[in-house]
């Protein structure tokens, strides 16, 4: 019996980035070290931000992005965003 084609089923794919990175990838260890270092300075970072106004991008996320830029020798933030779009 021939199956029916469901055009909507392949329209969206949901996956987590964690599921796409191998368990033994070196960036997993770097991420743990970065998370520990950023947790240690979290209180200092909180003190730099106002409690009113629109929330900003978390500085931890920005610093992790800068770490990836340095590790992969990417020339600019714009090129980093292009690389993310391309590789994901």
PDB file of C-alpha atoms in Angstrom:
ATOM      1  CA  UNK A   1       0.000   0.000   0.000  1.00  0.00           C
ATOM      2  CA  UNK A   2       1.335   3.385  -0.919  1.00  0.00           C
ATOM      3  CA  UNK A   3       1.767   5.829   1.964  1.00  0.00           C
ATOM      4  CA  UNK A   4       0.412   9.359   1.934  1.00  0.00           C
ATOM      5  CA  UNK A   5       2.731  12.337   1.682  1.00  0.00           C
ATOM      6  CA  UNK A   6       2.342  14.764   4.579  1.00  0.00           C
ATOM      7  CA  UNK A   7       3.766  18.088   3.340  1.00  0.00           C
ATOM      8  CA  UNK A   8       3.735  19.717   6.778  1.00  0.00           C
ATOM      9  CA  UNK A   9       5.798  17.114   8.616  1.00  0.00           C
ATOM     10  CA  UNK A  10       9.100  18.121   7.046  1.00  0.00           C
ATOM     11  CA  UNK A  11       8.452  21.829   7.098  1.00  0.00           C
ATOM     12  CA  UNK A  12       9.906  22.395  10.577  1.00  0.00           C
ATOM     13  CA  UNK A  13      12.772  20.636  12.269  1.00  0.00           C
ATOM     14  CA  UNK A  14      13.347  21.217  15.944  1.00  0.00           C
ATOM     15  CA  UNK A  15      16.642  20.187  17.463  1.00  0.00           C
ATOM     16  CA  UNK A  16      18.865  21.438  20.209  1.00  0.00           C
ATOM     17  CA  UNK A  17      22.397  22.581  19.445  1.00  0.00           C
ATOM     18  CA  UNK A  18      23.565  20.271  22.243  1.00  0.00           C
ATOM     19  CA  UNK A  19      22.338  17.263  20.285  1.00  0.00           C
ATOM     20  CA  UNK A  20      24.396  18.302  17.247  1.00  0.00           C
ATOM     21  CA  UNK A  21      27.769  18.552  19.043  1.00  0.00           C
ATOM     22  CA  UNK A  22      29.555  15.235  19.694  1.00  0.00           C
ATOM     23  CA  UNK A  23      29.979  14.296  23.365  1.00  0.00           C
ATOM     24  CA  UNK A  24      33.773  14.259  23.110  1.00  0.00           C
ATOM     25  CA  UNK A  25      34.122  17.572  21.221  1.00  0.00           C
ATOM     26  CA  UNK A  26      36.811  19.845  22.774  1.00  0.00           C
ATOM     27  CA  UNK A  27      34.408  22.791  22.893  1.00  0.00           C
ATOM     28  CA  UNK A  28      32.357  21.004  25.542  1.00  0.00           C
ATOM     29  CA  UNK A  29      35.311  21.231  27.958  1.00  0.00           C
ATOM     30  CA  UNK A  30      35.939  24.853  26.987  1.00  0.00           C
ATOM     31  CA  UNK A  31      32.254  25.634  27.626  1.00  0.00           C
ATOM     32  CA  UNK A  32      32.428  24.138  31.135  1.00  0.00           C
ATOM     33  CA  UNK A  33      35.520  26.210  31.951  1.00  0.00           C
ATOM     34  CA  UNK A  34      33.918  29.366  30.540  1.00  0.00           C
ATOM     35  CA  UNK A  35      30.688  28.737  32.484  1.00  0.00           C
ATOM     36  CA  UNK A  36      32.652  28.383  35.731  1.00  0.00           C
ATOM     37  CA  UNK A  37      34.660  31.554  35.080  1.00  0.00           C
ATOM     38  CA  UNK A  38      31.549  33.540  34.153  1.00  0.00           C
ATOM     39  CA  UNK A  39      29.652  32.266  37.201  1.00  0.00           C
ATOM     40  CA  UNK A  40      32.491  33.583  39.358  1.00  0.00           C
ATOM     41  CA  UNK A  41      32.088  37.126  37.965  1.00  0.00           C
ATOM     42  CA  UNK A  42      28.295  37.073  37.649  1.00  0.00           C
ATOM     43  CA  UNK A  43      27.754  39.297  40.697  1.00  0.00           C
ATOM     44  CA  UNK A  44      30.202  41.870  39.338  1.00  0.00           C
ATOM     45  CA  UNK A  45      28.423  41.842  35.984  1.00  0.00           C
ATOM     46  CA  UNK A  46      25.024  42.298  37.679  1.00  0.00           C
ATOM     47  CA  UNK A  47      26.330  45.399  39.446  1.00  0.00           C
ATOM     48  CA  UNK A  48      27.140  47.027  36.084  1.00  0.00           C
ATOM     49  CA  UNK A  49      23.542  46.922  34.824  1.00  0.00           C
ATOM     50  CA  UNK A  50      20.515  49.004  35.772  1.00  0.00           C
ATOM     51  CA  UNK A  51      17.405  47.411  37.230  1.00  0.00           C
ATOM     52  CA  UNK A  52      15.121  49.548  35.029  1.00  0.00           C
ATOM     53  CA  UNK A  53      14.749  49.718  31.289  1.00  0.00           C
ATOM     54  CA  UNK A  54      14.776  47.156  28.538  1.00  0.00           C
ATOM     55  CA  UNK A  55      16.762  43.985  29.286  1.00  0.00           C
ATOM     56  CA  UNK A  56      19.993  43.611  27.368  1.00  0.00           C
ATOM     57  CA  UNK A  57      21.713  40.574  25.911  1.00  0.00           C
ATOM     58  CA  UNK A  58      23.297  38.713  28.827  1.00  0.00           C
ATOM     59  CA  UNK A  59      26.995  39.618  29.003  1.00  0.00           C
ATOM     60  CA  UNK A  60      27.829  35.939  29.517  1.00  0.00           C
ATOM     61  CA  UNK A  61      26.423  35.170  26.072  1.00  0.00           C
ATOM     62  CA  UNK A  62      28.404  38.009  24.496  1.00  0.00           C
ATOM     63  CA  UNK A  63      31.624  36.893  26.181  1.00  0.00           C
ATOM     64  CA  UNK A  64      31.117  33.297  25.056  1.00  0.00           C
ATOM     65  CA  UNK A  65      30.637  34.577  21.517  1.00  0.00           C
ATOM     66  CA  UNK A  66      33.878  36.541  21.754  1.00  0.00           C
ATOM     67  CA  UNK A  67      35.633  33.411  23.006  1.00  0.00           C
ATOM     68  CA  UNK A  68      34.424  31.471  19.960  1.00  0.00           C
ATOM     69  CA  UNK A  69      35.540  34.319  17.697  1.00  0.00           C
ATOM     70  CA  UNK A  70      39.029  34.116  19.207  1.00  0.00           C
ATOM     71  CA  UNK A  71      39.211  30.311  19.105  1.00  0.00           C
ATOM     72  CA  UNK A  72      38.145  30.091  15.470  1.00  0.00           C
ATOM     73  CA  UNK A  73      40.073  33.213  14.309  1.00  0.00           C
ATOM     74  CA  UNK A  74      36.984  34.908  12.929  1.00  0.00           C
ATOM     75  CA  UNK A  75      37.657  38.493  11.860  1.00  0.00           C
ATOM     76  CA  UNK A  76      34.473  40.251  12.962  1.00  0.00           C
ATOM     77  CA  UNK A  77      31.163  39.920  14.772  1.00  0.00           C
ATOM     78  CA  UNK A  78      29.352  40.121  11.451  1.00  0.00           C
ATOM     79  CA  UNK A  79      31.400  37.261  10.007  1.00  0.00           C
ATOM     80  CA  UNK A  80      30.745  35.288  13.206  1.00  0.00           C
ATOM     81  CA  UNK A  81      26.981  35.664  12.685  1.00  0.00           C
ATOM     82  CA  UNK A  82      27.341  34.585   9.072  1.00  0.00           C
ATOM     83  CA  UNK A  83      29.356  31.538  10.134  1.00  0.00           C
ATOM     84  CA  UNK A  84      26.706  30.615  12.715  1.00  0.00           C
ATOM     85  CA  UNK A  85      23.953  30.822  10.096  1.00  0.00           C
ATOM     86  CA  UNK A  86      25.984  28.795   7.624  1.00  0.00           C
ATOM     87  CA  UNK A  87      27.138  26.080  10.033  1.00  0.00           C
ATOM     88  CA  UNK A  88      23.852  25.592  11.848  1.00  0.00           C
TER      89      UNK A  88
END
